[in-house]
Coordinates of C-alpha atoms in Angstrom, one line a residue:
X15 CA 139.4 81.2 75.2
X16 CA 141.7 80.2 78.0
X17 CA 145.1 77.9 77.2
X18 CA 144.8 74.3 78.0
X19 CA 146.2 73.8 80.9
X20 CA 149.1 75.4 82.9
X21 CA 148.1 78.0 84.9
X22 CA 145.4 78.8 82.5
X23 CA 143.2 75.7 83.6
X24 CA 141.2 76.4 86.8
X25 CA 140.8 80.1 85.7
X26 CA 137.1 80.0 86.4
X27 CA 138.4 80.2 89.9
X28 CA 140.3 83.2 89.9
X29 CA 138.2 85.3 87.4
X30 CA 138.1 86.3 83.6
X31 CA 141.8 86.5 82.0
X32 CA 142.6 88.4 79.0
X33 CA 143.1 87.3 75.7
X34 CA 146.6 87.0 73.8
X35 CA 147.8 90.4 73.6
X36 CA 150.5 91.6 71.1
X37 CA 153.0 93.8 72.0
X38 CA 153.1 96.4 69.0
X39 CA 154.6 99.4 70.8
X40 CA 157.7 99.1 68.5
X41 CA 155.9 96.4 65.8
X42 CA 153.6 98.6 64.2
X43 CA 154.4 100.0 60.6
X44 CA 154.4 104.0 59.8
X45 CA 151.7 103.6 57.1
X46 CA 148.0 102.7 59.0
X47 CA 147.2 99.9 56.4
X48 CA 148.7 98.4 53.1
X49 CA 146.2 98.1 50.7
X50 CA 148.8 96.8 48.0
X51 CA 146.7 93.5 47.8
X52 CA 144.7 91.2 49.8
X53 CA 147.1 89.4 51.5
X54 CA 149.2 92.6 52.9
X55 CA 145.8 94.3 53.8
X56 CA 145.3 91.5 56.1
X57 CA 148.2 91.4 57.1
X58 CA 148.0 94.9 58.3
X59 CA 144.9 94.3 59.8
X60 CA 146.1 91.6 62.6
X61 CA 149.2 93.2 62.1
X62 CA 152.0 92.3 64.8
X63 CA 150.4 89.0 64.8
X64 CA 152.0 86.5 61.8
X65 CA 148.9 84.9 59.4
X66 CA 150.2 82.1 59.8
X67 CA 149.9 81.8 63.5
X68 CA 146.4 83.8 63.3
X69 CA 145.4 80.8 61.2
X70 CA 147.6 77.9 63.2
X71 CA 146.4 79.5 66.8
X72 CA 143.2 81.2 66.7
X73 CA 141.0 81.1 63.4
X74 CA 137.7 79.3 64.7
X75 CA 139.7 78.6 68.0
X76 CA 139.9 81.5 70.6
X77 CA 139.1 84.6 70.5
X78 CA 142.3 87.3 69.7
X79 CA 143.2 90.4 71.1
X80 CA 145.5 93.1 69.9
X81 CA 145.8 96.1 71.9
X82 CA 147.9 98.9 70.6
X83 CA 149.6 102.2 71.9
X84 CA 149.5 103.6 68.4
X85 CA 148.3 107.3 67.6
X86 CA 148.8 107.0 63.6
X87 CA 146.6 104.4 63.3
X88 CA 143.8 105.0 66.2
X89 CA 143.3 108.4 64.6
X90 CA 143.2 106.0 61.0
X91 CA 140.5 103.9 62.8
X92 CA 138.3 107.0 63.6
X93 CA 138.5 108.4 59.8
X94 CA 136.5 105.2 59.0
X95 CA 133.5 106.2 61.2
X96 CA 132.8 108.9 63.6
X97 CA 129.2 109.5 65.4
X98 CA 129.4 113.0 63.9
X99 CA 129.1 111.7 60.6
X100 CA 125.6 110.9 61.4
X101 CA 124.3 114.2 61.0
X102 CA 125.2 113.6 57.1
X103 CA 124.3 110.7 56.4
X104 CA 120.6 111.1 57.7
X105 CA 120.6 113.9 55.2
X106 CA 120.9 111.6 52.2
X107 CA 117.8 109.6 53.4
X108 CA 118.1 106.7 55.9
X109 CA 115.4 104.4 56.9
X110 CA 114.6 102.9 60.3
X111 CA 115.3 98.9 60.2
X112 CA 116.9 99.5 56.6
X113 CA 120.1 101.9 57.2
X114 CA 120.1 101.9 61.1
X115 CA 118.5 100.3 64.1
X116 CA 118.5 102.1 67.8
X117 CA 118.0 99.6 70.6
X118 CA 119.2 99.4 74.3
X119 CA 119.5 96.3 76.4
X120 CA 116.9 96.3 79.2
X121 CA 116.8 93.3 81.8
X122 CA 118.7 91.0 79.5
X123 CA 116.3 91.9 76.2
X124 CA 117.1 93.8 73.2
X125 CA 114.8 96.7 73.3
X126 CA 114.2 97.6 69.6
X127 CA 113.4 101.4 69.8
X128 CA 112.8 102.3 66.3
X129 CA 110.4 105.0 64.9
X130 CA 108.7 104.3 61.4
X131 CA 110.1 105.3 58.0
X132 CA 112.8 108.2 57.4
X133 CA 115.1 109.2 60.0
X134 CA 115.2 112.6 61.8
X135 CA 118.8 113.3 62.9
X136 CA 117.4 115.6 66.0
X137 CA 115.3 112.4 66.9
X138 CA 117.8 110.2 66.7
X139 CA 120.4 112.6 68.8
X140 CA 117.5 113.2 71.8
X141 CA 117.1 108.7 71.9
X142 CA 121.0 108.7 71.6
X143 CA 121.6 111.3 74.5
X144 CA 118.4 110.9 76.5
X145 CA 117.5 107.2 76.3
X146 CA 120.8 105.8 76.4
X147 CA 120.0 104.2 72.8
X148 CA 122.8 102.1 71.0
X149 CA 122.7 103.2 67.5
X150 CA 123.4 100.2 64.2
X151 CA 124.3 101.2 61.6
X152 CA 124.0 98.8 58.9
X153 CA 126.7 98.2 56.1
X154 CA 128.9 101.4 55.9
X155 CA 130.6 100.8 52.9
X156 CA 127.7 101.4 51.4
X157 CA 129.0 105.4 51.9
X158 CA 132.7 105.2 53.3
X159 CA 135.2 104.5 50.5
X160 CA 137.8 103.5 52.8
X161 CA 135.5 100.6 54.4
X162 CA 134.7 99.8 50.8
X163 CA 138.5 99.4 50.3
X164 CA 138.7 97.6 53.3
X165 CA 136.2 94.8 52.9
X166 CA 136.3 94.5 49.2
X167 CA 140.0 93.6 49.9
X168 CA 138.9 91.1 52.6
X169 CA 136.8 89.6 50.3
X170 CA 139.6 89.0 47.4
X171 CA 141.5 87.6 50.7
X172 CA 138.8 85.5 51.9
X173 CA 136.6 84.6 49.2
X174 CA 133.8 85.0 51.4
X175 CA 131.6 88.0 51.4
X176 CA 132.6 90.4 54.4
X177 CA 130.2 92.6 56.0
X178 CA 129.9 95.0 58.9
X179 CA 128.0 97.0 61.1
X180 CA 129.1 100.1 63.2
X181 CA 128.3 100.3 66.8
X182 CA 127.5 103.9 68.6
X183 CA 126.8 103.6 72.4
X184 CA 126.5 106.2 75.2
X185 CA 128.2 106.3 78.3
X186 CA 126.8 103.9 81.3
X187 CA 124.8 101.6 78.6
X188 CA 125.0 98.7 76.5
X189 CA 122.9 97.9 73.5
X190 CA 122.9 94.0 73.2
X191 CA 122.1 91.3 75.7
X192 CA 124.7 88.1 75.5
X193 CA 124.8 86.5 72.1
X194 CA 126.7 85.0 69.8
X195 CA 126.8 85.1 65.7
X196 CA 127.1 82.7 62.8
X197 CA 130.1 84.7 61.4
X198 CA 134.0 85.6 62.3
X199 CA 134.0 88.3 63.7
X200 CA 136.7 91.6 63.6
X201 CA 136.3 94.5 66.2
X202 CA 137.8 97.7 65.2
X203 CA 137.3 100.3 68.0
X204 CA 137.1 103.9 66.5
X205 CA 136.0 106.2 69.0
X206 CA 136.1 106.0 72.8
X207 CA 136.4 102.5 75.1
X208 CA 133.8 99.7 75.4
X209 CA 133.9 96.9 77.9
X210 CA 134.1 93.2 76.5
X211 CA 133.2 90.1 78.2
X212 CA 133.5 86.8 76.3
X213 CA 132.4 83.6 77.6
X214 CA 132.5 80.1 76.7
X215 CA 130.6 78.8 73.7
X216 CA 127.6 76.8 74.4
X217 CA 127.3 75.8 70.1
X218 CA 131.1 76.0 68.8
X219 CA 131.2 77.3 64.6
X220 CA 127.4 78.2 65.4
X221 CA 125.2 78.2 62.4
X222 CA 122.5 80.7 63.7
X223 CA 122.7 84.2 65.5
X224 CA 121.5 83.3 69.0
X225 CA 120.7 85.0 72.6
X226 CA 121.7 83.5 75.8
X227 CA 120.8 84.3 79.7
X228 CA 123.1 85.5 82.2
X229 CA 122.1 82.4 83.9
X230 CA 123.0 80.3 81.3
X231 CA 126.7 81.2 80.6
X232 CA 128.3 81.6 83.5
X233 CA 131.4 83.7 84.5
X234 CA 133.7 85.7 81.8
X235 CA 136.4 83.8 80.1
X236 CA 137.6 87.1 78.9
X237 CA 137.3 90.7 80.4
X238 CA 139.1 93.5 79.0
X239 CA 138.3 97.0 77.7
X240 CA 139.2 98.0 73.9
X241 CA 140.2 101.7 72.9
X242 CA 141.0 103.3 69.8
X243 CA 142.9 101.7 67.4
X244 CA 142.5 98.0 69.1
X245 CA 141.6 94.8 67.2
X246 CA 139.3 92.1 69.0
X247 CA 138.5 89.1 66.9
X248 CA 136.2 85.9 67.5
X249 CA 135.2 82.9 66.4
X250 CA 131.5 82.4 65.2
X251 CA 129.4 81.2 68.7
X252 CA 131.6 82.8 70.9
X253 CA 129.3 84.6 73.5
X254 CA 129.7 88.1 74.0
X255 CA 128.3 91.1 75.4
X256 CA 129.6 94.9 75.4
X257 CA 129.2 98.1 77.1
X258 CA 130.6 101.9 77.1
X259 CA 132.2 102.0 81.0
X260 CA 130.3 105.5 83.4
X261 CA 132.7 108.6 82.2
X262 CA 133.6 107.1 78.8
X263 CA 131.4 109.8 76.7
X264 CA 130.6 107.4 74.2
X265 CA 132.3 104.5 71.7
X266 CA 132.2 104.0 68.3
X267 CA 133.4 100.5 66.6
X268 CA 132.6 98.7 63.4
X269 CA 132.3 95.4 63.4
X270 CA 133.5 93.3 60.3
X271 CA 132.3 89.9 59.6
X272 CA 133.0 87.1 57.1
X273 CA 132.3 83.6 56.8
X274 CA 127.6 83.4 57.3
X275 CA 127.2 79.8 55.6
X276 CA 130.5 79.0 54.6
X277 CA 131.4 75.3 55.8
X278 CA 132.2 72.2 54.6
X279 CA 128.4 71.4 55.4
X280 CA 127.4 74.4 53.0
X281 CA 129.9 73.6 50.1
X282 CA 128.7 69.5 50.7
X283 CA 125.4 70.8 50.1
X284 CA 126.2 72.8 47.6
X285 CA 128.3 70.5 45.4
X286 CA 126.7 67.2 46.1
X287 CA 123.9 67.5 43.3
X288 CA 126.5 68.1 40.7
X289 CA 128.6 65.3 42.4
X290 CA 125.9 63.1 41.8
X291 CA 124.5 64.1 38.4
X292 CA 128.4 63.2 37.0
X293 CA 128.2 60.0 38.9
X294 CA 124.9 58.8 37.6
X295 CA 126.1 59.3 34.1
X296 CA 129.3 57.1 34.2
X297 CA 127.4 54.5 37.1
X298 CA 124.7 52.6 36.4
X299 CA 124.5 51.6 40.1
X300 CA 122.9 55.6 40.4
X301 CA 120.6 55.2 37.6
X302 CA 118.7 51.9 39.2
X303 CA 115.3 52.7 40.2
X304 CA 114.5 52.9 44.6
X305 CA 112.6 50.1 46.1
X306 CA 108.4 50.7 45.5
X307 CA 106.8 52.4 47.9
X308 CA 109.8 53.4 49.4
X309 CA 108.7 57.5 49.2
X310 CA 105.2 56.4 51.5
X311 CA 107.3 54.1 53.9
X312 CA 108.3 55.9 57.4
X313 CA 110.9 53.5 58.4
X314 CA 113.8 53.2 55.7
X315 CA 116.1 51.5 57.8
X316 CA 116.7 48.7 54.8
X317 CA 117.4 51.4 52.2
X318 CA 119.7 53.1 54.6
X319 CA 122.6 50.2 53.5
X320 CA 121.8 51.2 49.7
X321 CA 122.6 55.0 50.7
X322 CA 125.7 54.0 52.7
X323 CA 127.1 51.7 49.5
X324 CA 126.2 54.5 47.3
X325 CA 128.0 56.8 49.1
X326 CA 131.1 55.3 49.5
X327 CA 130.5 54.7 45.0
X328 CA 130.3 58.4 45.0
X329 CA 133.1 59.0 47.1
X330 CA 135.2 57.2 45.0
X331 CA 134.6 58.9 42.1
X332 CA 135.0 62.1 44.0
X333 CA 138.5 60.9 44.5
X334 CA 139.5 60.1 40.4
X335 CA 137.5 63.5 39.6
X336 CA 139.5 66.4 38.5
X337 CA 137.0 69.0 39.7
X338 CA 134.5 69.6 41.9
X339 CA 131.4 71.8 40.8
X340 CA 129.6 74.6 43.0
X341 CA 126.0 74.9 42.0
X342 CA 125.1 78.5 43.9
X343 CA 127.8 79.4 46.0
X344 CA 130.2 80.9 43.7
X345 CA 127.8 82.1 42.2
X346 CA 125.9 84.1 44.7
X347 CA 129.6 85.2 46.3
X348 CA 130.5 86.6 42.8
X349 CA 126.7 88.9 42.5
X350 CA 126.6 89.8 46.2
X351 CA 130.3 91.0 46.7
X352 CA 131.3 94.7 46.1
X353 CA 133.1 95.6 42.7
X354 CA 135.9 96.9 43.2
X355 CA 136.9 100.2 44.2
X356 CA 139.2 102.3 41.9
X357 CA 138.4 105.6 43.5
X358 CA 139.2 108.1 40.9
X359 CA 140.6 105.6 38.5
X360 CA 137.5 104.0 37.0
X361 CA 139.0 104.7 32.9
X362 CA 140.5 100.7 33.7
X363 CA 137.0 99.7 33.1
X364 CA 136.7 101.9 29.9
X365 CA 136.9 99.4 26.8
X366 CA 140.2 99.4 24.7
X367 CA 143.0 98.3 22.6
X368 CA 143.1 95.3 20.1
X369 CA 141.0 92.7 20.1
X370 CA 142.4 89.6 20.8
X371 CA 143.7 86.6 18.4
X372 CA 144.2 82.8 19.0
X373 CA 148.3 83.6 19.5
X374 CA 148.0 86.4 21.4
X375 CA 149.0 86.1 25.5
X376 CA 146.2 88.4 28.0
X377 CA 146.4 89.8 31.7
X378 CA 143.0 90.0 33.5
X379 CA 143.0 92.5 35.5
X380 CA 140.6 91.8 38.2
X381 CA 141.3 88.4 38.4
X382 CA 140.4 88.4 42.2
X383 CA 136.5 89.1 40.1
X384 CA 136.2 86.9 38.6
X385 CA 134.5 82.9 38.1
X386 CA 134.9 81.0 35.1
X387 CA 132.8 78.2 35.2
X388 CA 131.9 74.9 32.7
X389 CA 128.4 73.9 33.5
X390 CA 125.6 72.6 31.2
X391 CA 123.7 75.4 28.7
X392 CA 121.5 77.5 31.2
X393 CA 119.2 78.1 27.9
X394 CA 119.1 74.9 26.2
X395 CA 116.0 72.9 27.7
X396 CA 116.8 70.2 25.2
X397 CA 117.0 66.3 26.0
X398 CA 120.7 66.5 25.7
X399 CA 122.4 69.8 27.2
X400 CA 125.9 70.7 26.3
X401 CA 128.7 71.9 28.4
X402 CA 129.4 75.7 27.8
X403 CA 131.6 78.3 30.1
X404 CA 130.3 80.7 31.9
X405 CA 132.2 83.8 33.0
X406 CA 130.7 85.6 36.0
X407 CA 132.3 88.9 37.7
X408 CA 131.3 91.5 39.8
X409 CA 132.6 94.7 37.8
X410 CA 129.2 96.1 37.6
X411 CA 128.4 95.1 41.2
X412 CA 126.4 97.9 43.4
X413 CA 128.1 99.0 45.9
X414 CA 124.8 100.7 47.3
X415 CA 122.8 97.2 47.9
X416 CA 126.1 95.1 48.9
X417 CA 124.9 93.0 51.9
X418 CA 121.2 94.5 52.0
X419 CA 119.0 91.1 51.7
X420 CA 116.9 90.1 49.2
X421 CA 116.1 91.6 45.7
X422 CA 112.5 92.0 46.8
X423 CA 114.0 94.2 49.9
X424 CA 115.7 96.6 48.0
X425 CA 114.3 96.9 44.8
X426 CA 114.1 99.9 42.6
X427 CA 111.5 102.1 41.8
X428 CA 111.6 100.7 38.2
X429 CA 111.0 97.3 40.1
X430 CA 114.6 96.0 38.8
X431 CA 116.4 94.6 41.3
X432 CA 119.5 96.0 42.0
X433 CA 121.0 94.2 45.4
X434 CA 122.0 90.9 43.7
X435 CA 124.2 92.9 41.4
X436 CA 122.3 91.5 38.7
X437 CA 124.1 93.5 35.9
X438 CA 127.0 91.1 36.2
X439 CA 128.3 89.7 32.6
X440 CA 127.7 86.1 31.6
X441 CA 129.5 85.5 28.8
X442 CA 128.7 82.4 26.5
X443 CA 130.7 80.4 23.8
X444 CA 128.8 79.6 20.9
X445 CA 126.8 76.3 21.5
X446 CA 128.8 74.4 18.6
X447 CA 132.5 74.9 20.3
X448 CA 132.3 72.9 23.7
X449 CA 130.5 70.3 23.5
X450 CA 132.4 67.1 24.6
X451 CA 133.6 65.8 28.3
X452 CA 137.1 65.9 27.3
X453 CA 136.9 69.3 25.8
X454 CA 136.4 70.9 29.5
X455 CA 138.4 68.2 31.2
X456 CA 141.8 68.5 29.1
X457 CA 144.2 70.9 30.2
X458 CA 146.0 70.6 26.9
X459 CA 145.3 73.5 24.0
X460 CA 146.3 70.3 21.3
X461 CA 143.6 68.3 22.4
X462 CA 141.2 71.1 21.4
X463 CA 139.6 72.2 18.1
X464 CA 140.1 75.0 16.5
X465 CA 136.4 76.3 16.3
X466 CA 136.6 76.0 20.4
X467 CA 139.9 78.0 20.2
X468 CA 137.7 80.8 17.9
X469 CA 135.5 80.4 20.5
X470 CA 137.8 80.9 23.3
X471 CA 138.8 84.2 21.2
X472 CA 135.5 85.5 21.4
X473 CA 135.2 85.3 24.4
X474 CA 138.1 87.2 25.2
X475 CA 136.9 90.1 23.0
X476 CA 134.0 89.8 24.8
X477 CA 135.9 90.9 28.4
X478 CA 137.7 93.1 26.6
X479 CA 134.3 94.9 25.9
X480 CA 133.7 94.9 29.1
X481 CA 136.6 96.4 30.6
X482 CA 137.7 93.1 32.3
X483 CA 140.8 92.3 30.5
X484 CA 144.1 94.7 30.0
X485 CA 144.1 97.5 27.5
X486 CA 147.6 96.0 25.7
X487 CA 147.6 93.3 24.2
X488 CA 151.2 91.3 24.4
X489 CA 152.1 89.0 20.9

C-alpha cells in the first residue's frame, strides 16, 4: 500500500507505484537459505529486510516487495518447482480438484476447466499450451522435500499452519479474476515473470476468500512484474490479480500462506468456554440461573446489562489467572501440521537409552512439536472430572494429507482417516497423580507429591518410547 502522505498521497493521480523494494545486490548471503532453525529460515526468506521492521512496517499493513539480481538463489527458487516436474508427478496418480485444478480467467470469471477423475499428463499439456489454462497445484510438500523443509520450518516460526499452492501460467493469460484471501500471503517466483497488480482493500485482515469486479476496485495501488528469485508478500484482503506478460513463455510461483482463522476473534472464541467454565466454579454470580423465558424472548435488551456486568466479572478474573486455555486450536494446529522432516536421519525417532528417573535432567528434541496441556480427563464421564496432562505432537504426522481438508475427504481405503494425523501420541498420567487446582497451577516441584512426580516419570518414559525425547540421559 502507498505511504501516508508525502509524495505518496495523491498517487491515484499519477498511476500505480511500486512497493518497498530492497536493494540486495550486495545484501544477499552465499548460501540460498539457512535452515538452521525457524527464526534464521525466516530470516532468509525476507532476507535483506530486518524481522523486526517486516513485523514493525508491513505484517498485516502493506504489501512487501523484494526484488533481487541474484543467480544462486533464483536457480534455488526453481529447484522447488519447475512445470517439467509435472510429467512425474501425474505418473504417481493425481486427481482433478484433489492434486490440481486448471482454470483460466475469462471476462472477469474463473473458468474451472477440469476433466473428471485421474489426470492425463498429455491432456493436461494440450489445455496448458492450447487453452491458455493456469495449472494449481495443490500443496507441494506433499512431494517436494525441500518445500516440506520450508513450511514445516515456517510453521515452528509461526505457529500457524503454512500452506501453499504452485501457480503455472502460459504466456498472454492469467488464471484468476481479482480477489483477495483470508491468509498472509508469500510469493516466491520460480520460473519465468508474472505481472502483479494490487489494489486497495475493500475488507482489511479479511476472514473469507472473496472475488471482486474490475468496476469495483478501481486503479492499481501497486504494478510491478516479479522474476525469478523475487519475494512479493501481502496482507490477508489485499486485492490482487496476476498474469504471464505476451513473450514471457510461461511462469511458475508457489504461493505460501499462513495465518486462515488465526485472530484474536478465533483464539476469543476459542478460549472463552474454558474462561468461563473456571469462572463459574470460583463465582457464584456465573452459576445463578437466566431470567424465565428469556431463551423464547426476541428482545433481550434487559439481559444485555447482565452480559455486560458479567463480562467485565470475567475479565477480571482473566486478569489474576495464570493461564489461559485453548479448547481446539492448539489442538487441531498440532494434528494438521507436517512432522518434521529429517531427510535421511529418521534413527532420532528410533526409541533408546535409559529410562528416565525423578533426578534425572531431559532435552526434548522436537520441542517446536510439541503441546503439553492440563485439561480435565477426556475419558472420565464422571460427576467430578479430574485434571490430567495431555501431551500432543505431530511426530507421526502425514506428510501426504497435510493441508488436504477433512478426514472424510481423504480417507483411506481401510476407511481410517489419515489427514488429521490422527496417529499423534496422547499421553496420560495415571488418574490418581493430578488431581488438585494447585497441583497444575504451582510452578514449584516442593509443592508436589511424590506419586505426581512418579507420574511425571512415566510419562517421560513414555516420550522416550516414542522417540520424542533425547537418547542420553544427563544425571
Amino acid at each position: 500500500m502507498p505511504k501516508k502522505g508525502g509524495r505518496h498521497a495523491d498517487m491515484g493521480k499519477d498511476g500505480p507505484t511500486r512497493c518497498k523494494r530492497a536493494k540486495v545486490e550486495a545484501a544477499c548471503s552465499p548460501s540460498a537459505m539457512s535452515f538452521e532453525n525457524p527464526d534464521s529460515l525466516f530470516g532468509s526468506l525476507i532476507s535483506p529486510i530486518k524481522q523486526e521492521v517486516f513485523f514493525r512496517e508491513y505484517w498485516e499493513q502493506k504489501p512487501l516487495l523484494v526484488q533481487r539480481n541474484n543467480p544462486l538463489l533464483a536457480a534455488y527458487y526453481q529447484s522447488l518447482f519447475q512445470l517439467s516436474d509435472l510429467k512425474e508427478l501425474c505418473g504417481r496418480g493425481l486427481y482433478y480438484g484433489r492434486d490440481l485444478n486448471i482454470c483460466r480467467c475469462v471476462n472477469g470469471k474463473k473458468k474451472v476447466l477440469n476433466k473428471e477423475g485421474k489426470v492425463d499428463y498429455m491432456q493436461l499439456k494440450k489445455d496448458f499450451d492450447q487453452k491458455k489454462a493456469t495449472i494449481q497445484f495443490h500443496q507441494p510438500q506433499r512431494f517436494k522435500e525441500e518445500l516440506w523443509k520450508i513450511q514445516e520450518k515456517l510453521e515452528c516460526y509461526f505457529g500457524s499452519l503454512v500452506g501453499s499452492n504452485v501457480y503455472m501460467t502460459p504466456q498472454g493469460s492469467q488464471g484468476l479474476p481479482p480477489h483477495y484471501d483470508d491468509v498472509e500471503v508469500f510469493i516466491l517466483q520460480l520460473e519465468g515473470e508474472k505481472h502483479w497488480r494490487l489494489y486497495k482493500p475493500t475488507v482489511h485482515l479479511a476472514r473469507e476468500y472473496n472475488v471482486e469486479s474490475e468496476d469495483r476496485i478501481g486503479n492499481p495501488t501497486h504494478e510491478f512484474l516479479l522474476k525469478p528469485g523475487d519475494l512479493l508478500y501481502f496482507p490477508r484482503g489485499t486485492i490482487h490479480q496476476a498474469d504471464t506478460p505476451p513473450g514471457i513463455l510461461y511462469s511458475t510461483h508457489v504461493t505460501i500462506s499462513t495465518y486462515q482463522n488465526n485472530s484474536w476473534g478465533d483464539f476469543l472464541l476459542d478460549a472463552i468456554p474454558g474462561l468461563v467454565f473456571d469462572t463459574a466454579k470460583e463465582d457464584v454470580a456465573l452459576r445463578t440461573s437466566i431470567p424465565r423465558k428469556l431463551l423464547m424472548q426476541v428482545d433481550v435488551a434487559d439481559s444485555t446489562k447482565k452480559l455486560s456486568s458479567l463480562l467485565r466479572r470475567l475479565a477480571d478474573h482473566l486478569e489474576n489467572a495464570r493461564e489461559l486455555r485453548s479448547s481446539d486450536m492448539k489442538k487441531d494446529f498440532i494434528m494438521n501440521r507436517l512432522p518434521p522432516c529429517l531427510g535421511c536421519d529418521s534413527d532420532t525417532l528410533t526409541p533408546g537409552g535409559k529410562f528416565p528417573t525423578i533426578d534425572s535432567k531431559i532435552r526434548l528434541q522436537f520441542r517446536d512439536h510439541t503441546i503439553v496441556t492440563v485439561e480435565p480427563d477426556q475419558e472420565n464421564s464422571d460427576e467430578i472430572r479430574r485434571e490430567m496432562v495431555y501431551v500432543y505432537h505431530s511426530l507421526k504426522n502425514k506428510r501426504e494429507t497435510h493441508m488436504m481438508g477433512t478426514e472424510e475427504d481423504t480417507a483411506s481405503e481401510e476407511g481410517t482417516p489419515e489427514v488429521c494425523a490422527l496417529n499423534h501420541l496422547t499421553t496420560r498420567l495415571h488418574k490418581h497423580t493430578v488431581e488438585a487446582k494447585q497441583n497444575r497451577a504451582c510452578s514449584c516441584p516442593s509443592n508436589h507429591s511424590k506419586a505426581f512426580w512418579l507420574a511425571v516419570t512415566f510419562l517421560l518414559s513414555r516420550l522416550m518410547d516414542c522417540g520424542f525425547l533425547c537418547h542420553t540421559w544427563m544425571h
